[in-house]
């Protein structure tokens, strides 16, 4: 027992003696927030991304490596609104890091910075895995992304006041480039307005809200419930009377249900990045929207 | 005018709605686990014994027929900026309710330190901390059943420290009351048990992650009951039990995406040493120094969304404590206890699961074929699970 205590004290002393790193350690729950932090903080931040574009952010294990990374974080940036409810609370309770606990400046929930859609009036699991806080997949609306960027810049200044001037300059620069890109995206995406689109999971409402797309159906019978043969057959029948122009799914989702529906109805199935890293083109936030719009416009022409 | 009245009605309705939500918002997260099992045994599980191993009432292989398995009701919330609290009631089939977990733990000590106090599952091993509804089989591993009475739960305090390293490295220590098997009688003024453990873990690429651990649990027992075939005539043990556990878990999912396919390999080795005085029912005191060990290895494969199949092998090795124990429960009678299990489960959503399991149980002297059918449903707050 004494041995253990000695080890404890020795290790703690060793840690205390290490020079404090000048870098800001950021734990990003999803790749889009890692990309945003990189835009806003550059090399000032050492960023860890907990998930990749090929993983379902609802279903992540509270892995030991994530506990180790959260343990050393000064700032955690997550979608929030219940998206990470299956793993983030466990990481927070195990990491022993007071700086990133909910309610502290070090815990930033992107979805809570913007107006959320699909906030349910009643919450019942018979409706599937819905989030009482509303739909958390806010990253696919660049207008909301701009709001989140502004809030995140303020948060970075609060946590790391030594680099305030740097964050202000980078925030302004990002905002300028982002606004210009948004004008280009909106004009490019005009033909998509009013287009009926089938989705795999209800993860695209913010993209639809931005571009004025219409959701023609979900491959999942309920959010979080995998597509079933019966549900797909129903959807096919419904699409025969009210056709859609394409079916879209995220890089991490099973492509087979979308491909089946595409084969049965003749409309193209489009695999979209959904987040940074989900396709070769989606290398950063700008690439994410460039590539998404390229692919959707391509599908629109194809389905003529 | 009408429109104005409607607007007025709406705006006056909003504050009352907001205040109702406001007071509710502070209610703790409530999670209810409904679980039930149908068990079919060739031999009556009431007469179960593993020759050579001192057992407790919870070491049995299960119950015949329909039973409410491990249904639980748990409430948890942040108490204030510095504390988190959790309470779990476990409901058993015989209409008894027990407090499974009731603890508070710090959230703001920082530096990787977490202190917990109350009643909790000890952090030793891998399976010990897992609640029954997160097990991959209906029943726990044979060495846990035999040496820990399913899992070690006690009242006490726990200290955990995560080192600030890239490699996940966690140290833990616990001081416990010592009232539950393999402890007993709350020796040492209610400080009858202590434990210490270290866990390490990491990822290998995007697709693999692992955790390994080494744990030590020392318990004192005063007149600890050992279940014999006739429960009215319990044997008594007074002395110390020292338990060493080595555990290893490996999880694989293609690109780390577990929704389609994933695989989990889990293995643990337990070594126990009971040292003290043994009093067989109706007999005289015999000095006892017995070493037993056991291990299990299991693999769970999700071969398509919703469906998983699992295989497990358990084994226990008993050492003969000597001629003085002939005829007592501690006589191994030359038997090598083992068990093989096969499991198939289906999850309609992440909140509901149905399971079918077959055990070929050769842990008792007579081999037993066991069938289980189980449902596990999770209602209410979305629980976050440990690795």
XYZ file of C-alpha atoms in Angstrom:
691
model
C 0.000 0.000 0.000
C 2.807 2.389 0.953
C 4.527 1.453 -2.295
C 1.496 2.583 -4.231
C 1.276 5.900 -2.391
C 4.973 6.496 -2.968
C 4.554 5.779 -6.661
C 1.593 8.146 -6.705
C 3.528 10.994 -5.106
C 6.646 10.435 -7.217
C 4.679 10.416 -10.452
C 2.714 13.517 -9.454
C 5.946 15.356 -8.707
C 7.431 14.293 -12.025
C 4.394 15.634 -13.835
C 4.548 18.922 -11.950
C 8.202 19.373 -12.840
C 7.552 19.038 -16.560
C 7.504 22.437 -18.295
C 3.943 23.545 -19.021
C 3.208 23.312 -22.727
C 2.428 26.600 -24.429
C 0.037 24.822 -26.740
C -3.677 24.659 -26.206
C -4.864 21.028 -26.127
C -8.204 20.674 -27.863
C -10.362 17.539 -27.841
C -12.760 17.629 -30.803
C -15.606 15.104 -30.690
C -16.165 15.174 -34.473
C -13.862 16.024 -37.421
C -15.839 19.152 -38.418
C -15.055 20.759 -35.067
C -11.405 19.776 -35.310
C -11.343 21.496 -38.717
C -13.046 24.586 -37.311
C -10.620 24.819 -34.387
C -7.767 24.476 -36.873
C -9.178 27.413 -38.897
C -9.600 29.554 -35.780
C -6.488 28.660 -33.798
C -4.000 27.314 -36.343
C -0.876 25.824 -34.832
C -1.626 27.371 -31.429
C -3.891 24.395 -30.810
C -2.856 20.759 -30.677
C -6.032 19.027 -31.796
C -7.206 15.492 -31.098
C -10.197 14.209 -33.044
C -12.205 11.561 -31.215
C -14.027 10.228 -34.269
C -13.483 9.944 -38.003
C -15.884 10.507 -40.892
C -16.204 6.718 -41.183
C -17.587 6.322 -37.667
C -21.139 6.890 -36.483
C -20.825 9.694 -33.891
C -23.852 8.280 -32.017
C -22.079 4.958 -31.444
C -18.576 5.497 -30.176
C -16.984 3.408 -27.430
C -15.583 5.242 -24.402
C -12.152 3.951 -25.439
C -9.109 4.150 -23.116
C -7.250 6.279 -25.695
C -10.052 8.863 -25.588
C -9.921 9.025 -21.782
C -6.150 9.672 -21.983
C -6.696 12.448 -24.528
C -9.563 14.112 -22.690
C -7.479 13.968 -19.504
C -5.026 16.472 -21.009
C -7.489 18.710 -22.878
C -7.937 22.412 -22.124
C -10.994 22.585 -24.357
C -13.507 20.002 -25.604
C -15.497 20.963 -28.701
C -18.488 18.733 -29.415
C -21.768 18.882 -31.331
C -23.625 18.449 -28.056
C -27.442 18.406 -28.002
C -27.277 14.753 -27.009
C -25.252 13.471 -29.997
C -22.439 12.134 -27.800
C -24.682 11.078 -24.892
C -23.641 7.417 -25.255
C -19.927 8.022 -24.652
C -18.943 11.583 -23.722
C -20.418 11.528 -20.161
C -18.432 8.345 -19.445
C -15.217 9.926 -20.743
C -15.863 13.054 -18.674
C -16.423 11.024 -15.508
C -13.304 8.903 -16.045
C -10.795 11.489 -17.245
C -10.646 13.468 -13.986
C -10.296 16.730 -15.898
C -12.173 19.600 -14.271
C -11.463 22.065 -17.108
C -13.722 20.327 -19.638
C -16.692 19.422 -17.434
C -20.126 20.638 -18.636
C -20.748 24.143 -17.349
C -17.069 25.080 -17.548
C -15.645 27.338 -20.299
C -13.602 24.342 -21.473
C -16.733 22.476 -22.606
C -18.092 23.897 -25.874
C -21.270 22.474 -27.425
C -21.591 23.705 -31.012
C -25.262 22.811 -31.477
C -26.226 24.801 -28.370
C -24.885 28.015 -29.992
C -27.489 27.998 -32.773
C -31.223 27.668 -33.316
C -31.896 23.935 -33.521
C -34.527 22.261 -35.688
C -36.751 19.287 -34.829
C -36.921 20.043 -31.111
C -39.623 17.504 -30.188
C -42.751 18.540 -28.290
C -42.993 15.112 -26.744
C -40.135 12.698 -26.314
C -40.845 9.004 -26.696
C -38.383 6.256 -27.612
C -41.102 4.737 -29.804
C -40.028 7.539 -32.156
C -36.501 6.083 -32.254
C -33.276 7.643 -31.014
C -34.415 11.238 -31.010
C -32.719 14.010 -29.086
C -34.813 16.093 -26.662
C -32.527 19.054 -27.412
C -33.363 18.920 -31.138
C -31.425 17.647 -34.135
C -27.697 17.836 -33.275
C -26.236 17.523 -36.821
C -25.768 21.297 -37.259
C -22.493 21.172 -39.213
C -24.124 20.965 -42.655
C -25.494 24.543 -42.584
C -22.711 27.106 -43.298
C -24.818 29.933 -41.807
C -24.950 28.116 -38.498
C -21.267 27.221 -38.883
C -20.524 30.981 -39.091
C -22.416 31.613 -35.829
C -20.590 28.735 -34.151
C -17.224 30.059 -35.403
C -17.907 33.454 -33.799
C -18.869 31.851 -30.475
C -15.872 29.508 -30.587
C -13.472 32.403 -31.239
C -14.818 34.115 -28.098
C -14.379 30.877 -26.156
C -10.779 30.452 -27.338
C -9.992 33.981 -26.155
C -11.579 33.251 -22.780
C -9.582 30.043 -22.263
C -6.285 31.208 -23.730
C -6.171 35.011 -23.231
C -2.458 35.112 -24.111
C -3.340 34.579 -27.785
C -6.342 36.951 -27.929
C -4.980 39.053 -30.791
C -4.182 35.938 -32.806
C -7.692 34.512 -32.323
C -9.307 37.842 -33.260
C -7.285 38.074 -36.476
C -7.876 34.449 -37.436
C -11.594 34.695 -36.610
C -11.998 37.761 -38.827
C -10.045 36.150 -41.648
C -12.104 32.959 -41.483
C -15.343 34.916 -41.395
C -14.337 36.866 -44.520
C -13.387 33.761 -46.477
C -16.467 31.887 -45.239
C -18.936 34.629 -46.226
C -17.394 34.767 -49.726
C -17.580 30.993 -50.063
C -21.212 30.987 -48.900
C -22.216 33.412 -51.652
C -20.586 31.150 -54.228
C -22.186 27.988 -52.758
C -25.645 29.537 -52.639
C -25.534 30.649 -56.248
C -24.169 27.269 -57.347
C -26.854 25.374 -55.426
C -29.832 27.405 -56.767
C -30.994 24.566 -59.081
C -31.280 22.308 -56.016
C -33.980 24.490 -54.450
C -37.202 22.519 -53.950
C -35.590 19.207 -54.989
C -37.008 16.128 -53.296
C -34.259 14.001 -51.692
C -34.379 10.709 -49.765
C -31.964 10.465 -46.808
C -30.492 7.519 -44.889
C -30.632 9.158 -41.436
C -32.181 12.449 -40.341
C -28.736 14.045 -40.310
C -29.280 16.488 -43.146
C -32.073 18.788 -41.929
C -29.743 21.767 -41.613
C -28.414 21.335 -45.172
C -32.034 21.064 -46.349
C -32.961 24.148 -44.329
C -30.132 26.121 -45.930
C -30.665 25.042 -49.552
C -34.455 24.696 -49.470
C -34.386 20.965 -50.234
C -37.357 18.742 -49.481
C -37.008 15.512 -47.568
C -38.805 12.765 -49.507
C -38.253 10.008 -46.952
C -35.822 8.257 -44.578
C -34.214 4.876 -45.164
C -34.276 4.379 -41.390
C -37.847 3.611 -40.268
C -37.092 5.593 -37.075
C -33.945 7.555 -36.242
C -31.233 5.094 -35.179
C -33.183 1.981 -36.261
C -31.436 0.253 -39.212
C -33.333 0.181 -42.552
C -35.535 -2.902 -42.893
C -36.723 -4.654 -46.054
C -40.365 -3.878 -45.228
C -39.722 -0.190 -44.709
C -37.683 0.092 -47.926
C -40.472 -1.581 -49.910
C -42.987 0.930 -48.482
C -40.664 3.778 -49.359
C -40.331 2.471 -52.923
C -44.126 2.390 -53.309
C -44.443 5.906 -51.971
C -41.695 7.177 -54.287
C -43.531 5.680 -57.271
C -46.316 8.247 -56.727
C -44.134 11.063 -55.367
C -40.736 10.621 -57.018
C -37.498 12.039 -55.606
C -34.352 13.068 -57.488
C -31.697 11.309 -55.407
C -30.992 9.329 -52.250
C -28.113 10.531 -50.073
C -26.140 8.791 -47.313
C -23.106 9.620 -45.186
C -19.653 8.062 -45.617
C -20.042 6.049 -42.395
C -23.415 4.548 -43.292
C -24.119 1.199 -44.941
C -24.434 1.911 -48.677
C -26.562 -1.130 -49.481
C -30.031 0.250 -48.596
C -29.400 3.413 -50.659
C -27.980 1.387 -53.568
C -30.974 -0.940 -53.480
C -33.432 1.957 -53.590
C -31.409 3.568 -56.380
C -31.527 0.329 -58.364
C -35.282 -0.044 -57.828
C -36.277 3.540 -58.614
C -33.601 4.681 -61.067
C -32.647 7.768 -59.041
C -28.940 8.124 -58.227
C -27.528 7.172 -54.799
C -25.022 9.751 -53.592
C -22.422 9.129 -50.916
C -21.709 12.464 -49.229
C -18.830 13.226 -46.844
C -21.131 14.525 -44.019
C -18.020 15.760 -42.245
C -14.411 16.656 -42.949
C -12.475 13.596 -44.143
C -15.565 11.795 -45.477
C -14.343 12.055 -49.089
C -11.162 12.911 -50.944
C -12.496 16.407 -51.622
C -13.594 17.164 -48.046
C -10.126 17.986 -46.722
C -11.318 20.990 -44.734
C -14.583 22.822 -44.042
C -14.497 24.607 -47.415
C -13.824 21.325 -49.202
C -16.686 19.700 -47.268
C -19.267 22.059 -48.809
C -17.548 22.225 -52.228
C -17.584 18.454 -52.494
C -21.111 18.033 -51.100
C -22.548 20.524 -53.609
C -20.492 19.071 -56.496
C -21.846 15.614 -55.790
C -25.458 16.750 -55.349
C -25.356 18.880 -58.520
C -23.842 15.931 -60.382
C -26.679 13.692 -59.199
C -29.264 16.322 -60.167
C -27.979 16.387 -63.760
C -27.760 12.604 -63.840
C -31.381 12.179 -62.756
C -32.790 14.235 -65.647
C -58.245 41.735 -33.226
C -58.586 37.974 -33.210
C -54.982 37.600 -34.277
C -53.911 39.915 -31.485
C -55.840 37.833 -28.925
C -54.200 34.675 -30.170
C -50.782 36.263 -29.909
C -51.582 37.388 -26.376
C -52.708 33.878 -25.439
C -49.545 32.431 -26.888
C -47.176 34.813 -25.161
C -48.891 34.365 -21.808
C -48.716 30.585 -22.242
C -44.982 30.590 -22.851
C -43.747 31.642 -19.380
C -45.798 28.957 -17.592
C -44.516 26.310 -19.985
C -40.956 27.467 -19.463
C -41.227 27.391 -15.683
C -42.649 23.846 -15.687
C -39.752 22.685 -17.836
C -37.372 24.650 -15.650
C -38.182 22.777 -12.463
C -38.220 19.412 -14.261
C -34.895 20.094 -15.851
C -33.145 19.563 -12.525
C -34.569 16.074 -12.049
C -31.852 13.415 -12.187
C -31.483 11.201 -15.246
C -33.595 8.132 -14.647
C -32.709 4.907 -16.401
C -34.693 1.723 -16.002
C -33.363 -1.662 -17.066
C -36.015 -4.330 -17.478
C -34.546 -7.773 -17.725
C -35.946 -11.251 -17.443
C -34.627 -14.741 -18.022
C -36.033 -18.169 -18.674
C -33.602 -20.848 -17.526
C -33.723 -24.586 -18.147
C -31.386 -26.835 -16.146
C -31.103 -30.615 -16.228
C -30.013 -30.618 -12.598
C -31.496 -28.513 -9.799
C -29.284 -25.406 -9.479
C -30.179 -25.270 -5.756
C -27.817 -28.179 -5.049
C -24.941 -26.625 -7.007
C -21.371 -26.898 -5.709
C -17.897 -26.721 -7.223
C -15.793 -29.284 -5.370
C -12.740 -27.666 -3.802
C -14.018 -24.076 -4.003
C -15.658 -22.206 -1.102
C -18.793 -20.634 -2.622
C -21.394 -18.100 -1.537
C -25.138 -17.869 -2.168
C -24.551 -15.756 -5.300
C -22.153 -18.294 -6.824
C -24.972 -20.422 -8.244
C -25.561 -20.991 -11.953
C -28.965 -19.270 -12.025
C -32.579 -20.133 -11.405
C -34.963 -22.517 -13.074
C -37.923 -21.197 -15.052
C -38.959 -17.600 -15.489
C -37.197 -15.052 -13.300
C -36.806 -11.316 -13.255
C -33.118 -11.144 -13.924
C -31.215 -8.042 -13.113
C -33.886 -5.401 -13.481
C -32.514 -2.089 -12.237
C -33.643 1.436 -11.625
C -30.957 4.052 -11.514
C -30.889 7.784 -10.982
C -27.905 9.983 -11.545
C -27.051 13.648 -11.893
C -24.430 16.237 -11.228
C -25.038 17.370 -7.659
C -23.216 20.687 -7.900
C -20.168 21.882 -9.836
C -17.969 19.538 -7.799
C -19.951 16.312 -7.306
C -21.752 13.658 -9.308
C -24.062 11.123 -7.682
C -25.676 7.839 -8.697
C -28.117 5.424 -7.104
C -29.065 2.030 -8.555
C -31.717 -0.272 -7.124
C -31.582 -3.873 -8.273
C -34.844 -5.796 -8.330
C -34.613 -9.545 -7.898
C -37.164 -12.196 -8.777
C -37.946 -13.004 -5.134
C -39.541 -9.561 -4.560
C -36.488 -8.117 -2.862
C -34.873 -4.851 -3.784
C -31.274 -4.120 -2.979
C -29.083 -1.068 -3.300
C -26.637 -2.095 -5.981
C -24.769 1.192 -6.307
C -25.090 4.391 -4.298
C -22.130 6.681 -4.548
C -20.953 10.227 -4.986
C -17.876 11.122 -6.946
C -15.840 14.229 -7.559
C -15.842 16.001 -10.922
C -13.609 18.988 -10.263
C -10.427 17.794 -8.564
C -8.601 17.906 -11.880
C -5.118 16.510 -12.552
C -6.743 13.217 -13.486
C -7.893 12.512 -9.929
C -11.359 11.203 -9.104
C -12.529 10.239 -5.621
C -15.645 8.163 -5.096
C -17.421 7.236 -1.872
C -20.419 5.035 -1.079
C -21.392 1.628 -2.413
C -19.978 0.568 -5.745
C -18.579 -2.330 -7.755
C -14.843 -2.521 -7.158
C -12.703 -1.465 -10.132
C -10.720 -4.725 -10.046
C -10.593 -6.833 -13.215
C -12.683 -6.083 -16.266
C -16.029 -7.775 -15.637
C -16.284 -6.753 -11.990
C -17.407 -3.200 -12.700
C -19.824 -4.126 -15.477
C -23.500 -4.141 -14.599
C -25.333 -7.352 -15.441
C -27.225 -5.709 -18.303
C -23.964 -4.961 -20.116
C -22.675 -8.534 -19.938
C -22.338 -10.338 -23.240
C -23.738 -13.543 -21.747
C -26.725 -14.210 -19.470
C -24.370 -15.220 -16.658
C -20.943 -14.020 -15.602
C -17.670 -15.874 -16.101
C -17.144 -18.984 -13.960
C -14.099 -17.655 -11.997
C -16.069 -14.506 -11.072
C -18.987 -16.618 -9.922
C -16.772 -18.938 -7.897
C -14.225 -16.527 -6.394
C -16.230 -13.285 -6.112
C -19.847 -14.409 -5.796
C -20.518 -12.894 -9.267
C -18.920 -9.507 -8.611
C -17.313 -7.697 -5.708
C -19.447 -4.862 -4.401
C -18.825 -3.093 -1.126
C -19.099 0.185 0.789
C -16.002 2.317 0.909
C -13.915 4.916 -0.853
C -12.101 4.780 -4.163
C -9.289 6.894 -5.545
C -8.477 6.905 -9.254
C -5.750 8.747 -11.082
C -5.284 8.956 -14.843
C -1.663 9.766 -15.715
C -1.116 12.634 -18.186
C 0.346 10.327 -20.830
C -0.581 9.501 -24.426
C -0.906 5.874 -23.379
C -4.001 5.545 -21.191
C -2.637 4.673 -17.744
C -4.925 4.615 -14.740
C -4.128 3.753 -11.132
C -6.819 2.957 -8.606
C -7.016 2.126 -4.933
C -9.991 1.296 -2.715
C -10.558 0.956 1.018
C -13.660 -1.105 1.673
C -15.847 -2.276 4.513
C -15.312 -5.974 3.886
C -18.881 -7.139 4.371
C -19.408 -9.083 1.143
C -17.944 -12.328 -0.134
C -15.022 -13.121 -0.307
C -14.767 -10.744 2.679
C -17.191 -11.164 5.541
C -17.978 -9.811 8.968
C -16.529 -6.313 8.341
C -13.232 -7.136 10.008
C -10.751 -4.460 11.137
C -13.449 -2.055 12.354
C -15.121 -2.062 8.946
C -11.945 -1.719 6.927
C -11.862 -5.374 6.042
C -10.830 -5.089 2.407
C -8.634 -3.048 0.146
C -7.697 -3.202 -3.471
C -5.370 -1.631 -5.951
C -5.197 -1.828 -9.729
C -3.639 -0.403 -12.846
C -5.216 -0.191 -16.287
C -3.479 0.648 -19.555
C -4.999 0.925 -23.003
C -4.708 2.426 -26.441
C -5.798 2.250 -30.070
C -4.031 0.388 -32.849
C -4.956 2.244 -36.021
C -8.575 3.299 -36.528
C -9.930 -0.232 -36.279
C -8.542 -1.649 -33.025
C -8.510 -0.663 -29.374
C -7.498 -2.537 -26.258
C -7.268 -2.348 -22.495
C -5.235 -4.475 -20.104
C -5.247 -4.473 -16.326
C -3.689 -5.960 -13.235
C -5.587 -5.917 -9.935
C -5.149 -7.066 -6.376
C -7.890 -7.463 -3.782
C -7.180 -8.389 -0.164
C -10.120 -9.231 2.083
C -10.553 -10.369 5.659
C -13.318 -12.736 6.616
C -14.735 -13.402 10.079
C -17.001 -16.479 10.216
C -17.750 -16.267 6.504
C -20.483 -18.683 5.449
C -19.622 -21.138 2.748
C -22.629 -22.663 1.105
C -22.670 -26.413 1.366
C -25.202 -28.757 -0.136
C -27.329 -28.357 2.960
C -27.642 -24.590 3.577
C -28.757 -25.156 7.172
C -25.289 -26.506 7.953
C -22.967 -23.847 6.579
C -19.248 -24.182 6.856
C -17.376 -21.228 8.321
C -14.132 -19.587 7.244
C -12.097 -17.034 9.191
C -8.957 -15.638 7.613
C -7.766 -13.684 4.610
C -8.479 -14.034 0.906
C -6.053 -12.556 -1.582
C -7.124 -12.249 -5.176
C -5.004 -11.369 -8.182
C -6.681 -10.551 -11.504
C -5.129 -10.035 -14.929
C -7.540 -8.829 -17.597
C -7.383 -8.070 -21.293
C -9.950 -6.753 -23.775
C -9.490 -6.211 -27.503
C -12.143 -4.605 -29.675
C -12.160 -4.486 -33.442
C -14.487 -2.698 -35.824
C -13.708 -1.917 -39.486
C -12.500 1.729 -39.535
C -13.777 1.980 -35.959
C -17.377 1.853 -37.174
C -19.048 -0.714 -34.933
C -22.546 -0.337 -36.378
C -22.136 -2.953 -39.133
C -19.639 -5.501 -37.851
C -17.436 -5.673 -34.779
C -15.551 -8.168 -32.691
C -14.639 -8.220 -29.020
C -12.125 -10.573 -27.435
C -11.981 -10.690 -23.676
C -9.928 -12.828 -21.310
C -9.205 -12.767 -17.584
C -7.168 -14.816 -15.169
C -7.988 -14.918 -11.442
C -5.874 -16.412 -8.692
C -7.189 -16.671 -5.149
C -5.525 -17.690 -1.922
C -7.678 -18.394 1.156
C -5.548 -18.543 4.297
C -7.054 -19.085 7.745
C -9.254 -21.443 9.699
C -11.980 -23.563 8.197
C -14.760 -25.065 10.304
C -16.867 -27.652 8.479
C -20.503 -27.792 9.627
C -20.598 -29.788 12.839
C -16.834 -30.367 12.756
C -13.752 -28.899 14.372
C -11.430 -26.120 13.180
C -8.898 -27.093 10.476
C -6.085 -24.718 9.423
C -6.635 -23.983 5.703
C -4.270 -22.546 3.099
C -5.870 -23.097 -0.295
C -4.888 -21.713 -3.686
C -7.297 -21.867 -6.604
C -7.212 -20.204 -9.968
C -9.442 -19.795 -12.965
C -9.634 -18.143 -16.334
C -12.034 -17.524 -19.141
C -11.802 -16.348 -22.719
C -14.722 -15.147 -24.789
C -15.304 -13.719 -28.235
C -18.364 -11.768 -29.391
C -18.882 -11.145 -33.092
C -21.513 -8.844 -34.548
C -21.749 -10.320 -38.042
C -24.480 -7.975 -39.280
C -26.389 -5.043 -37.792
C -28.417 -6.144 -34.758
C -27.084 -9.747 -34.628
C -24.225 -11.004 -32.454
C -22.870 -14.444 -31.734
C -20.626 -15.308 -28.804
C -18.474 -18.186 -27.612
C -16.945 -18.563 -24.156
C -14.760 -21.070 -22.357
C -14.288 -21.007 -18.557
C -12.031 -23.138 -16.431
C -11.093 -23.479 -12.767
C -8.092 -25.304 -11.325
C -8.366 -26.365 -7.727
C -5.525 -27.486 -5.477
C -6.004 -30.278 -2.991
C -5.581 -28.772 0.504
C -4.867 -32.175 2.085
C -6.386 -35.262 3.619
C -7.928 -33.320 6.529
C -10.486 -31.849 4.104
C -11.752 -35.137 2.669
C -15.544 -35.051 2.618
C -15.797 -31.255 3.006
C -16.690 -28.760 0.259
C -12.979 -27.975 -0.051
C -12.164 -31.462 -1.312
C -11.636 -31.102 -5.096
C -12.375 -34.828 -5.564
C -10.066 -34.872 -8.581
C -12.541 -32.790 -10.591
C -11.525 -30.146 -13.159
C -14.410 -27.623 -13.327
C -15.048 -26.083 -16.759
C -17.863 -24.677 -18.876
C -18.508 -23.831 -22.523
C -21.155 -21.338 -23.648
C -22.681 -20.342 -26.959
C -24.788 -17.184 -27.277
C -26.847 -15.500 -29.983
C -28.501 -12.137 -29.460
C -30.634 -9.727 -31.440
C -30.938 -5.997 -30.729
C -34.010 -4.374 -32.227
C -32.515 -0.993 -31.362
C -29.703 -0.015 -29.045
C -32.293 -0.028 -26.264
C -33.606 -3.583 -26.572
C -31.974 -6.988 -26.788
C -33.171 -10.609 -26.905
C -30.718 -13.414 -26.173
C -30.528 -17.197 -26.463
C -27.718 -19.043 -24.711
C -26.594 -22.617 -24.229
C -24.144 -23.710 -21.510
C -22.432 -27.059 -21.247
C -21.588 -26.661 -17.552
C -19.073 -29.154 -16.177
C -18.189 -27.094 -13.112
C -20.149 -29.284 -10.709
C -19.494 -33.031 -10.403
C -22.418 -33.812 -12.687
C -22.363 -32.124 -16.104
C -25.376 -29.962 -16.893
C -26.893 -28.712 -20.149
C -28.412 -25.272 -19.573
C -30.600 -23.163 -21.860
C -31.402 -19.506 -21.302
C -33.719 -17.072 -23.006
C -33.349 -13.460 -21.921
C -34.691 -9.993 -22.652
C -32.896 -6.787 -21.701
C -34.594 -3.450 -22.232
C -33.344 -0.026 -21.354
C -35.820 2.782 -20.748
C -35.385 6.445 -20.023
C -32.112 8.316 -19.979
C -29.553 7.101 -22.494
C -26.835 5.472 -20.437
C -23.178 5.844 -21.354
C -21.261 2.590 -21.101
C -17.690 1.873 -20.135
C -15.265 0.428 -22.669
